[in-house]
């Protein structure tokens, strides 16, 4: 075959792949908007992705599982899923394609899909849940973006209102809309946002989200806005203990509270690790802990369960945050008063101690500290651990890859194969922990290991909050992850 003939053949194959991907995108959209069935690819979101993005994800998936996963198989499986008329679901089509490769000689694809989805018939329909964002800062706006993106038919969680302080003038409302539309770190919002001053609302993708001004939580009557039994997601940081958070429950139209920070006197949850220890039918107030706690706890659970941890130290290299100064000025905490974008700043983190709230076996085992560095987002946790049972780098990586592929932590742990991973690469990652397999270090005798865990301290944490919000709201779905 000549060079030109080979090139023409390659072009034809690429055209076929892209046509198949276009069909795949259409099925993804139909499943989501018609049936509330969300397809993901090894925990990567597929809704609103373009052709090139999906092909890149398929290539990553193939490398990850070391099997020739193809878009053509994914399309065939997606077609069969569409034909089944599933209940509200979240399905990892990457896992399905991988499993089909393992036993494709024993099943027709239709029979294979029907067998894997057989438990879906046991899922009953649930009531939708009204969501109120109390506060509209970095996490609040990312929550708004993601809640709108996953609204679908509105049969699960519905963003109904945003609560802020101060008078809602026309210019203030437009500023809120602008901050939701545009983000210097995460890019433009993939949708429409319009300020409606007459309604005192933001019209997001054509849907009204009320903007309510309040100085205290208990003064609001949510029922006057048609909101009932709402889950209040408090991302202000102003209320952090059980007593102050309980004030939300005094407002008309509320039922549950979720704090997006470590809380005192309330369950601190790392979804995937300890969320099932607390029944939403019995508990009204939850904390989603911190971004760093959500990053390290799934990794520590894997290490503890497989090797045992005697003790260790956490050092988090953390992006600067809004509580630091832009230029040198007074600050109540040491060092944080120095210009955030010009300095590495040693400061404290409570994440080491907070791990024990989700994993009690870690009480007294971890010391911790933090260094804030001049990047706006994207952080790195370094875990230096002394193990009970020795393990090589290869052993640790093999175990971590297994947990990233199957089990209860597949949404929490992403396994990175890249030799070139840097902080900007993990911006926009939905997993709270990206395990850097190439950076793992084990001592000669295998009893001391150093693990590197990247995390998008905004976006990855936001997805953990949403996962926990679904659990608290008792959103019933069929999961195949």
GROMACS .gro file of C-alpha atoms in nm:
model
  481
    1UNK     CA    1   0.000   0.000   0.000
    2UNK     CA    2   0.139   0.339  -0.098
    3UNK     CA    3   0.172   0.632   0.142
    4UNK     CA    4  -0.121   0.807  -0.026
    5UNK     CA    5  -0.341   0.497  -0.012
    6UNK     CA    6  -0.258   0.454   0.357
    7UNK     CA    7  -0.335   0.819   0.424
    8UNK     CA    8  -0.673   0.793   0.246
    9UNK     CA    9  -0.755   0.483   0.450
   10UNK     CA   10  -0.670   0.666   0.771
   11UNK     CA   11  -0.890   0.960   0.669
   12UNK     CA   12  -1.182   0.726   0.599
   13UNK     CA   13  -1.143   0.557   0.937
   14UNK     CA   14  -1.132   0.890   1.119
   15UNK     CA   15  -1.448   1.002   0.937
   16UNK     CA   16  -1.624   0.680   1.044
   17UNK     CA   17  -1.511   0.733   1.406
   18UNK     CA   18  -1.640   1.088   1.411
   19UNK     CA   19  -1.974   0.989   1.255
   20UNK     CA   20  -2.011   0.719   1.521
   21UNK     CA   21  -1.927   0.975   1.790
   22UNK     CA   22  -2.195   1.213   1.661
   23UNK     CA   23  -2.450   0.931   1.697
   24UNK     CA   24  -2.311   0.855   2.043
   25UNK     CA   25  -2.360   1.219   2.148
   26UNK     CA   26  -2.720   1.212   2.023
   27UNK     CA   27  -2.797   0.896   2.223
   28UNK     CA   28  -2.631   1.043   2.535
   29UNK     CA   29  -2.856   1.350   2.505
   30UNK     CA   30  -3.170   1.148   2.434
   31UNK     CA   31  -3.110   0.919   2.731
   32UNK     CA   32  -3.054   1.215   2.961
   33UNK     CA   33  -3.332   1.449   2.853
   34UNK     CA   34  -3.592   1.181   2.774
   35UNK     CA   35  -3.521   0.921   3.042
   36UNK     CA   36  -3.290   1.084   3.305
   37UNK     CA   37  -3.025   0.824   3.228
   38UNK     CA   38  -2.673   0.968   3.264
   39UNK     CA   39  -2.391   0.798   3.078
   40UNK     CA   40  -2.035   0.853   3.200
   41UNK     CA   41  -1.701   0.713   3.085
   42UNK     CA   42  -1.487   0.602   3.380
   43UNK     CA   43  -1.638   0.881   3.592
   44UNK     CA   44  -1.591   1.141   3.315
   45UNK     CA   45  -1.904   1.337   3.230
   46UNK     CA   46  -2.026   1.292   2.872
   47UNK     CA   47  -2.320   1.533   2.861
   48UNK     CA   48  -2.242   1.847   2.657
   49UNK     CA   49  -1.909   1.707   2.531
   50UNK     CA   50  -1.805   1.757   2.169
   51UNK     CA   51  -1.672   1.494   1.927
   52UNK     CA   52  -1.302   1.554   1.994
   53UNK     CA   53  -1.348   1.555   2.372
   54UNK     CA   54  -1.529   1.222   2.365
   55UNK     CA   55  -1.271   1.060   2.136
   56UNK     CA   56  -0.996   1.175   2.374
   57UNK     CA   57  -1.185   1.024   2.668
   58UNK     CA   58  -1.225   0.694   2.480
   59UNK     CA   59  -0.851   0.690   2.414
   60UNK     CA   60  -0.782   0.749   2.786
   61UNK     CA   61  -1.026   0.470   2.878
   62UNK     CA   62  -0.856   0.227   2.642
   63UNK     CA   63  -0.516   0.303   2.792
   64UNK     CA   64  -0.655   0.286   3.146
   65UNK     CA   65  -0.808  -0.063   3.122
   66UNK     CA   66  -0.546  -0.185   2.873
   67UNK     CA   67  -0.816  -0.308   2.636
   68UNK     CA   68  -0.902  -0.179   2.285
   69UNK     CA   69  -1.214   0.017   2.382
   70UNK     CA   70  -1.367   0.168   2.071
   71UNK     CA   71  -1.634   0.428   2.003
   72UNK     CA   72  -1.810   0.175   1.778
   73UNK     CA   73  -1.868  -0.065   2.070
   74UNK     CA   74  -1.980   0.227   2.288
   75UNK     CA   75  -2.240   0.328   2.028
   76UNK     CA   76  -2.377  -0.025   2.002
   77UNK     CA   77  -2.412  -0.055   2.379
   78UNK     CA   78  -2.567   0.292   2.402
   79UNK     CA   79  -2.828   0.191   2.142
   80UNK     CA   80  -2.926  -0.111   2.351
   81UNK     CA   81  -2.948   0.101   2.666
   82UNK     CA   82  -3.181   0.338   2.484
   83UNK     CA   83  -3.406   0.050   2.382
   84UNK     CA   84  -3.444  -0.073   2.742
   85UNK     CA   85  -3.637   0.231   2.873
   86UNK     CA   86  -3.444   0.241   3.198
   87UNK     CA   87  -3.545   0.423   3.520
   88UNK     CA   88  -3.336   0.725   3.631
   89UNK     CA   89  -2.981   0.588   3.618
   90UNK     CA   90  -2.612   0.664   3.619
   91UNK     CA   91  -2.423   0.415   3.402
   92UNK     CA   92  -2.052   0.390   3.328
   93UNK     CA   93  -2.051   0.291   2.963
   94UNK     CA   94  -1.672   0.259   2.977
   95UNK     CA   95  -1.709  -0.019   3.231
   96UNK     CA   96  -1.977  -0.185   3.017
   97UNK     CA   97  -1.757  -0.179   2.706
   98UNK     CA   98  -1.464  -0.315   2.907
   99UNK     CA   99  -1.673  -0.600   3.048
  100UNK     CA  100  -1.816  -0.678   2.706
  101UNK     CA  101  -1.461  -0.720   2.576
  102UNK     CA  102  -1.393  -0.972   2.852
  103UNK     CA  103  -1.680  -1.203   2.756
  104UNK     CA  104  -1.793  -1.093   2.409
  105UNK     CA  105  -1.757  -1.447   2.274
  106UNK     CA  106  -2.026  -1.566   2.513
  107UNK     CA  107  -2.295  -1.301   2.460
  108UNK     CA  108  -2.472  -1.114   2.186
  109UNK     CA  109  -2.450  -0.745   2.274
  110UNK     CA  110  -2.827  -0.716   2.332
  111UNK     CA  111  -2.825  -1.008   2.578
  112UNK     CA  112  -2.514  -0.874   2.748
  113UNK     CA  113  -2.669  -0.531   2.812
  114UNK     CA  114  -3.000  -0.678   2.932
  115UNK     CA  115  -2.815  -0.901   3.178
  116UNK     CA  116  -2.608  -0.615   3.318
  117UNK     CA  117  -2.915  -0.391   3.356
  118UNK     CA  118  -3.140  -0.658   3.509
  119UNK     CA  119  -3.148  -0.491   3.854
  120UNK     CA  120  -3.272  -0.161   3.709
  121UNK     CA  121  -3.632  -0.281   3.725
  122UNK     CA  122  -3.612  -0.270   4.107
  123UNK     CA  123  -3.567   0.109   4.114
  124UNK     CA  124  -3.884   0.301   4.198
  125UNK     CA  125  -3.959   0.656   4.093
  126UNK     CA  126  -3.871   0.931   4.340
  127UNK     CA  127  -3.999   1.281   4.406
  128UNK     CA  128  -3.792   1.575   4.284
  129UNK     CA  129  -3.604   1.782   4.543
  130UNK     CA  130  -3.593   2.162   4.564
  131UNK     CA  131  -3.240   2.298   4.619
  132UNK     CA  132  -3.152   2.639   4.763
  133UNK     CA  133  -2.798   2.777   4.751
  134UNK     CA  134  -2.734   2.986   5.061
  135UNK     CA  135  -2.442   3.195   4.940
  136UNK     CA  136  -2.311   3.250   4.589
  137UNK     CA  137  -1.931   3.251   4.604
  138UNK     CA  138  -1.681   3.023   4.427
  139UNK     CA  139  -1.844   2.697   4.532
  140UNK     CA  140  -2.197   2.837   4.513
  141UNK     CA  141  -2.159   2.939   4.150
  142UNK     CA  142  -2.001   2.608   4.049
  143UNK     CA  143  -2.286   2.429   4.225
  144UNK     CA  144  -2.533   2.639   4.029
  145UNK     CA  145  -2.362   2.550   3.701
  146UNK     CA  146  -2.360   2.178   3.777
  147UNK     CA  147  -2.711   2.164   3.922
  148UNK     CA  148  -2.847   2.329   3.608
  149UNK     CA  149  -2.642   2.094   3.389
  150UNK     CA  150  -2.790   1.786   3.557
  151UNK     CA  151  -3.148   1.911   3.579
  152UNK     CA  152  -3.261   1.714   3.273
  153UNK     CA  153  -3.639   1.670   3.298
  154UNK     CA  154  -3.633   1.808   3.654
  155UNK     CA  155  -3.728   1.475   3.808
  156UNK     CA  156  -3.442   1.480   4.058
  157UNK     CA  157  -3.275   1.795   4.199
  158UNK     CA  158  -3.403   2.139   4.100
  159UNK     CA  159  -3.218   2.462   4.173
  160UNK     CA  160  -3.496   2.694   4.288
  161UNK     CA  161  -3.330   2.984   4.470
  162UNK     CA  162  -3.007   3.159   4.566
  163UNK     CA  163  -2.979   3.354   4.892
  164UNK     CA  164  -2.742   3.649   4.923
  165UNK     CA  165  -2.696   3.943   5.156
  166UNK     CA  166  -2.764   4.305   5.073
  167UNK     CA  167  -3.012   4.485   4.856
  168UNK     CA  168  -3.085   4.327   4.519
  169UNK     CA  169  -3.052   4.617   4.278
  170UNK     CA  170  -3.053   4.587   3.902
  171UNK     CA  171  -2.676   4.629   3.886
  172UNK     CA  172  -2.618   4.374   4.166
  173UNK     CA  173  -2.838   4.118   3.993
  174UNK     CA  174  -2.657   4.171   3.663
  175UNK     CA  175  -2.323   4.131   3.841
  176UNK     CA  176  -2.443   3.799   3.986
  177UNK     CA  177  -2.545   3.690   3.636
  178UNK     CA  178  -2.209   3.796   3.493
  179UNK     CA  179  -2.013   3.603   3.756
  180UNK     CA  180  -2.216   3.292   3.674
  181UNK     CA  181  -2.167   3.335   3.298
  182UNK     CA  182  -1.792   3.395   3.310
  183UNK     CA  183  -1.526   3.233   3.525
  184UNK     CA  184  -1.156   3.310   3.495
  185UNK     CA  185  -1.061   2.957   3.602
  186UNK     CA  186  -1.337   2.733   3.468
  187UNK     CA  187  -1.432   2.923   3.156
  188UNK     CA  188  -1.769   3.033   3.023
  189UNK     CA  189  -2.093   2.874   3.138
  190UNK     CA  190  -2.231   2.640   2.870
  191UNK     CA  191  -2.579   2.786   2.871
  192UNK     CA  192  -2.769   3.112   2.901
  193UNK     CA  193  -2.800   3.340   3.202
  194UNK     CA  194  -3.022   3.647   3.211
  195UNK     CA  195  -3.095   3.885   3.498
  196UNK     CA  196  -3.467   3.957   3.548
  197UNK     CA  197  -3.500   4.246   3.791
  198UNK     CA  198  -3.880   4.241   3.789
  199UNK     CA  199  -3.879   3.883   3.911
  200UNK     CA  200  -3.569   3.934   4.128
  201UNK     CA  201  -3.434   3.624   3.961
  202UNK     CA  202  -3.174   3.476   3.732
  203UNK     CA  203  -3.317   3.304   3.426
  204UNK     CA  204  -3.075   3.014   3.374
  205UNK     CA  205  -3.130   2.811   3.057
  206UNK     CA  206  -3.482   2.951   3.049
  207UNK     CA  207  -3.566   2.845   3.406
  208UNK     CA  208  -3.637   3.091   3.689
  209UNK     CA  209  -3.404   3.081   3.990
  210UNK     CA  210  -3.512   3.330   4.256
  211UNK     CA  211  -3.248   3.553   4.414
  212UNK     CA  212  -3.346   3.623   4.776
  213UNK     CA  213  -3.188   3.881   5.003
  214UNK     CA  214  -3.165   3.786   5.372
  215UNK     CA  215  -2.949   3.874   5.671
  216UNK     CA  216  -3.046   3.567   5.874
  217UNK     CA  217  -3.151   3.216   5.767
  218UNK     CA  218  -3.472   3.193   5.969
  219UNK     CA  219  -3.634   3.507   5.829
  220UNK     CA  220  -3.701   3.354   5.483
  221UNK     CA  221  -4.035   3.206   5.382
  222UNK     CA  222  -3.938   2.978   5.095
  223UNK     CA  223  -4.298   2.862   5.052
  224UNK     CA  224  -4.389   3.207   4.919
  225UNK     CA  225  -4.166   3.121   4.622
  226UNK     CA  226  -4.330   2.782   4.572
  227UNK     CA  227  -4.038   2.603   4.741
  228UNK     CA  228  -4.112   2.320   4.983
  229UNK     CA  229  -3.904   2.068   5.179
  230UNK     CA  230  -3.589   2.222   5.034
  231UNK     CA  231  -3.232   2.113   5.088
  232UNK     CA  232  -3.035   2.423   5.186
  233UNK     CA  233  -2.672   2.408   5.070
  234UNK     CA  234  -2.488   2.661   5.285
  235UNK     CA  235  -2.165   2.771   5.118
  236UNK     CA  236  -2.120   3.101   5.304
  237UNK     CA  237  -1.886   2.968   5.574
  238UNK     CA  238  -2.070   3.191   5.822
  239UNK     CA  239  -2.251   2.906   6.000
  240UNK     CA  240  -2.038   2.604   6.087
  241UNK     CA  241  -2.180   2.436   6.398
  242UNK     CA  242  -2.501   2.250   6.467
  243UNK     CA  243  -2.665   2.534   6.657
  244UNK     CA  244  -2.611   2.799   6.389
  245UNK     CA  245  -2.688   2.564   6.099
  246UNK     CA  246  -3.014   2.465   6.271
  247UNK     CA  247  -3.135   2.819   6.206
  248UNK     CA  248  -3.193   2.717   5.844
  249UNK     CA  249  -3.449   2.461   5.958
  250UNK     CA  250  -3.658   2.735   6.125
  251UNK     CA  251  -3.732   2.891   5.784
  252UNK     CA  252  -4.057   2.786   5.619
  253UNK     CA  253  -4.010   2.537   5.336
  254UNK     CA  254  -3.685   2.369   5.445
  255UNK     CA  255  -3.610   2.009   5.543
  256UNK     CA  256  -3.233   1.946   5.533
  257UNK     CA  257  -2.906   2.141   5.549
  258UNK     CA  258  -2.572   2.067   5.383
  259UNK     CA  259  -2.262   2.269   5.478
  260UNK     CA  260  -1.982   2.302   5.221
  261UNK     CA  261  -1.709   2.322   5.486
  262UNK     CA  262  -1.599   2.122   5.791
  263UNK     CA  263  -1.872   2.134   6.056
  264UNK     CA  264  -1.882   2.102   6.435
  265UNK     CA  265  -2.137   1.879   6.603
  266UNK     CA  266  -2.268   1.746   6.270
  267UNK     CA  267  -2.166   1.447   6.057
  268UNK     CA  268  -1.865   1.529   5.840
  269UNK     CA  269  -1.908   1.322   5.524
  270UNK     CA  270  -1.670   1.218   5.249
  271UNK     CA  271  -1.909   1.071   4.995
  272UNK     CA  272  -1.806   0.721   4.897
  273UNK     CA  273  -1.634   0.661   5.231
  274UNK     CA  274  -1.877   0.719   5.518
  275UNK     CA  275  -2.200   0.864   5.377
  276UNK     CA  276  -2.396   0.545   5.444
  277UNK     CA  277  -2.313   0.568   5.816
  278UNK     CA  278  -2.578   0.839   5.848
  279UNK     CA  279  -2.943   0.795   5.748
  280UNK     CA  280  -3.100   1.108   5.591
  281UNK     CA  281  -3.431   0.998   5.742
  282UNK     CA  282  -3.280   1.051   6.087
  283UNK     CA  283  -3.019   1.327   6.032
  284UNK     CA  284  -3.113   1.678   5.917
  285UNK     CA  285  -2.774   1.855   5.903
  286UNK     CA  286  -2.466   1.732   5.718
  287UNK     CA  287  -2.118   1.867   5.640
  288UNK     CA  288  -1.930   1.785   5.319
  289UNK     CA  289  -1.598   1.839   5.501
  290UNK     CA  290  -1.322   2.021   5.306
  291UNK     CA  291  -1.178   1.982   4.958
  292UNK     CA  292  -0.851   1.846   5.097
  293UNK     CA  293  -1.029   1.598   5.323
  294UNK     CA  294  -1.229   1.474   5.024
  295UNK     CA  295  -0.907   1.434   4.826
  296UNK     CA  296  -0.704   1.234   5.076
  297UNK     CA  297  -0.967   1.027   5.259
  298UNK     CA  298  -1.052   0.789   4.970
  299UNK     CA  299  -0.680   0.728   4.910
  300UNK     CA  300  -0.612   0.671   5.279
  301UNK     CA  301  -0.902   0.427   5.301
  302UNK     CA  302  -0.751   0.217   5.023
  303UNK     CA  303  -0.409   0.216   5.190
  304UNK     CA  304  -0.551   0.143   5.536
  305UNK     CA  305  -0.772  -0.142   5.412
  306UNK     CA  306  -0.492  -0.309   5.215
  307UNK     CA  307  -0.169  -0.233   5.399
  308UNK     CA  308  -0.251  -0.063   5.730
  309UNK     CA  309  -0.116   0.277   5.833
  310UNK     CA  310   0.087   0.326   6.150
  311UNK     CA  311   0.123   0.703   6.114
  312UNK     CA  312   0.200   0.967   5.858
  313UNK     CA  313   0.214   1.330   5.752
  314UNK     CA  314   0.002   1.528   5.505
  315UNK     CA  315   0.142   1.830   5.325
  316UNK     CA  316  -0.102   2.001   5.093
  317UNK     CA  317   0.030   2.233   4.824
  318UNK     CA  318  -0.286   2.438   4.789
  319UNK     CA  319  -0.402   2.704   4.545
  320UNK     CA  320  -0.450   3.043   4.704
  321UNK     CA  321  -0.803   3.127   4.820
  322UNK     CA  322  -1.017   3.433   4.869
  323UNK     CA  323  -0.933   3.460   5.240
  324UNK     CA  324  -0.575   3.562   5.151
  325UNK     CA  325  -0.471   3.914   5.060
  326UNK     CA  326  -0.409   4.020   4.700
  327UNK     CA  327  -0.135   4.256   4.823
  328UNK     CA  328   0.042   4.271   5.158
  329UNK     CA  329  -0.200   4.380   5.429
  330UNK     CA  330  -0.326   4.297   5.776
  331UNK     CA  331  -0.465   3.946   5.828
  332UNK     CA  332  -0.580   3.771   6.146
  333UNK     CA  333  -0.369   3.465   6.063
  334UNK     CA  334   0.008   3.448   6.038
  335UNK     CA  335   0.159   3.477   5.687
  336UNK     CA  336  -0.177   3.486   5.503
  337UNK     CA  337  -0.153   3.863   5.494
  338UNK     CA  338   0.126   3.848   5.234
  339UNK     CA  339   0.042   3.884   4.864
  340UNK     CA  340  -0.114   3.553   4.755
  341UNK     CA  341  -0.007   3.569   4.391
  342UNK     CA  342   0.357   3.646   4.475
  343UNK     CA  343   0.440   3.412   4.761
  344UNK     CA  344   0.439   3.054   4.879
  345UNK     CA  345   0.273   3.079   5.218
  346UNK     CA  346   0.303   2.824   5.496
  347UNK     CA  347  -0.026   2.788   5.683
  348UNK     CA  348  -0.227   2.526   5.867
  349UNK     CA  349  -0.486   2.273   5.750
  350UNK     CA  350  -0.727   2.073   5.960
  351UNK     CA  351  -0.758   1.802   5.695
  352UNK     CA  352  -0.521   1.562   5.873
  353UNK     CA  353  -0.736   1.556   6.185
  354UNK     CA  354  -1.061   1.575   5.984
  355UNK     CA  355  -0.987   1.243   5.813
  356UNK     CA  356  -1.059   1.064   6.141
  357UNK     CA  357  -1.420   1.187   6.132
  358UNK     CA  358  -1.472   0.975   5.821
  359UNK     CA  359  -1.214   0.707   5.909
  360UNK     CA  360  -1.198   0.670   6.290
  361UNK     CA  361  -0.898   0.437   6.262
  362UNK     CA  362  -0.689   0.746   6.175
  363UNK     CA  363  -0.743   0.921   6.508
  364UNK     CA  364  -0.404   1.055   6.617
  365UNK     CA  365  -0.220   0.906   6.319
  366UNK     CA  366  -0.172   1.206   6.089
  367UNK     CA  367   0.005   1.538   6.126
  368UNK     CA  368  -0.066   1.799   5.861
  369UNK     CA  369   0.031   2.136   5.724
  370UNK     CA  370  -0.032   2.343   5.412
  371UNK     CA  371   0.153   2.564   5.169
  372UNK     CA  372  -0.056   2.809   4.971
  373UNK     CA  373   0.104   2.871   4.630
  374UNK     CA  374   0.050   3.127   4.350
  375UNK     CA  375  -0.203   2.937   4.138
  376UNK     CA  376  -0.578   3.021   4.145
  377UNK     CA  377  -0.697   2.659   4.142
  378UNK     CA  378  -0.561   2.303   4.140
  379UNK     CA  379  -0.391   2.157   4.446
  380UNK     CA  380  -0.168   1.867   4.544
  381UNK     CA  381  -0.175   1.655   4.861
  382UNK     CA  382   0.145   1.470   4.952
  383UNK     CA  383   0.096   1.175   5.188
  384UNK     CA  384   0.406   1.041   5.364
  385UNK     CA  385   0.292   0.718   5.530
  386UNK     CA  386   0.448   0.452   5.753
  387UNK     CA  387   0.279   0.120   5.666
  388UNK     CA  388   0.208  -0.184   5.881
  389UNK     CA  389   0.261  -0.416   5.583
  390UNK     CA  390   0.535  -0.336   5.335
  391UNK     CA  391   0.440  -0.259   4.976
  392UNK     CA  392   0.634  -0.172   4.662
  393UNK     CA  393   0.544   0.109   4.426
  394UNK     CA  394   0.405  -0.145   4.179
  395UNK     CA  395   0.189  -0.314   4.446
  396UNK     CA  396   0.042   0.015   4.566
  397UNK     CA  397  -0.030   0.133   4.213
  398UNK     CA  398  -0.195  -0.197   4.119
  399UNK     CA  399  -0.425  -0.181   4.421
  400UNK     CA  400  -0.512   0.184   4.361
  401UNK     CA  401  -0.591   0.118   3.995
  402UNK     CA  402  -0.829  -0.161   4.095
  403UNK     CA  403  -1.021   0.073   4.326
  404UNK     CA  404  -1.035   0.337   4.052
  405UNK     CA  405  -1.185   0.078   3.816
  406UNK     CA  406  -1.438  -0.097   4.038
  407UNK     CA  407  -1.597  -0.081   4.381
  408UNK     CA  408  -1.735   0.195   4.604
  409UNK     CA  409  -1.469   0.457   4.525
  410UNK     CA  410  -1.478   0.471   4.144
  411UNK     CA  411  -1.633   0.820   4.153
  412UNK     CA  412  -1.377   0.940   4.407
  413UNK     CA  413  -1.045   0.813   4.268
  414UNK     CA  414  -0.912   0.882   3.921
  415UNK     CA  415  -0.594   0.696   3.832
  416UNK     CA  416  -0.351   0.904   3.627
  417UNK     CA  417  -0.117   0.734   3.382
  418UNK     CA  418   0.050   1.054   3.264
  419UNK     CA  419   0.419   1.130   3.309
  420UNK     CA  420   0.348   1.495   3.231
  421UNK     CA  421   0.069   1.577   3.479
  422UNK     CA  422   0.077   1.931   3.623
  423UNK     CA  423  -0.173   2.134   3.824
  424UNK     CA  424  -0.349   2.302   3.531
  425UNK     CA  425  -0.423   1.959   3.381
  426UNK     CA  426  -0.653   1.863   3.666
  427UNK     CA  427  -0.869   2.177   3.654
  428UNK     CA  428  -1.220   2.059   3.568
  429UNK     CA  429  -1.174   1.704   3.701
  430UNK     CA  430  -1.491   1.577   3.870
  431UNK     CA  431  -1.311   1.319   4.086
  432UNK     CA  432  -1.198   1.465   4.421
  433UNK     CA  433  -0.873   1.263   4.409
  434UNK     CA  434  -0.646   1.216   4.107
  435UNK     CA  435  -0.384   0.958   4.202
  436UNK     CA  436  -0.050   1.030   4.032
  437UNK     CA  437   0.073   0.674   3.975
  438UNK     CA  438   0.405   0.777   3.823
  439UNK     CA  439   0.496   0.984   4.128
  440UNK     CA  440   0.449   0.706   4.388
  441UNK     CA  441   0.759   0.644   4.600
  442UNK     CA  442   0.827   0.341   4.821
  443UNK     CA  443   1.132   0.293   5.044
  444UNK     CA  444   1.371   0.000   4.992
  445UNK     CA  445   1.198  -0.205   5.260
  446UNK     CA  446   0.851  -0.089   5.149
  447UNK     CA  447   0.737   0.036   5.490
  448UNK     CA  448   0.750   0.405   5.403
  449UNK     CA  449   0.562   0.539   5.102
  450UNK     CA  450   0.497   0.882   4.955
  451UNK     CA  451   0.178   0.928   4.755
  452UNK     CA  452   0.086   1.229   4.538
  453UNK     CA  453  -0.283   1.315   4.507
  454UNK     CA  454  -0.396   1.602   4.284
  455UNK     CA  455  -0.735   1.768   4.321
  456UNK     CA  456  -0.934   2.050   4.171
  457UNK     CA  457  -1.012   2.213   4.504
  458UNK     CA  458  -1.319   2.382   4.350
  459UNK     CA  459  -1.467   2.159   4.079
  460UNK     CA  460  -1.382   1.816   4.223
  461UNK     CA  461  -1.512   1.923   4.564
  462UNK     CA  462  -1.830   2.062   4.407
  463UNK     CA  463  -1.905   1.722   4.258
  464UNK     CA  464  -1.859   1.560   4.598
  465UNK     CA  465  -2.110   1.808   4.740
  466UNK     CA  466  -2.358   1.718   4.466
  467UNK     CA  467  -2.310   1.345   4.525
  468UNK     CA  468  -2.381   1.399   4.894
  469UNK     CA  469  -2.678   1.623   4.814
  470UNK     CA  470  -2.831   1.342   4.608
  471UNK     CA  471  -2.785   1.102   4.897
  472UNK     CA  472  -2.940   1.343   5.148
  473UNK     CA  473  -3.229   1.409   4.910
  474UNK     CA  474  -3.278   1.031   4.875
  475UNK     CA  475  -3.269   1.055   4.499
  476UNK     CA  476  -3.328   0.698   4.391
  477UNK     CA  477  -3.136   0.593   4.082
  478UNK     CA  478  -3.000   0.278   3.927
  479UNK     CA  479  -2.621   0.284   3.937
  480UNK     CA  480  -2.383   0.082   3.726
  481UNK     CA  481  -2.036   0.210   3.808
   0.00000   0.00000   0.00000
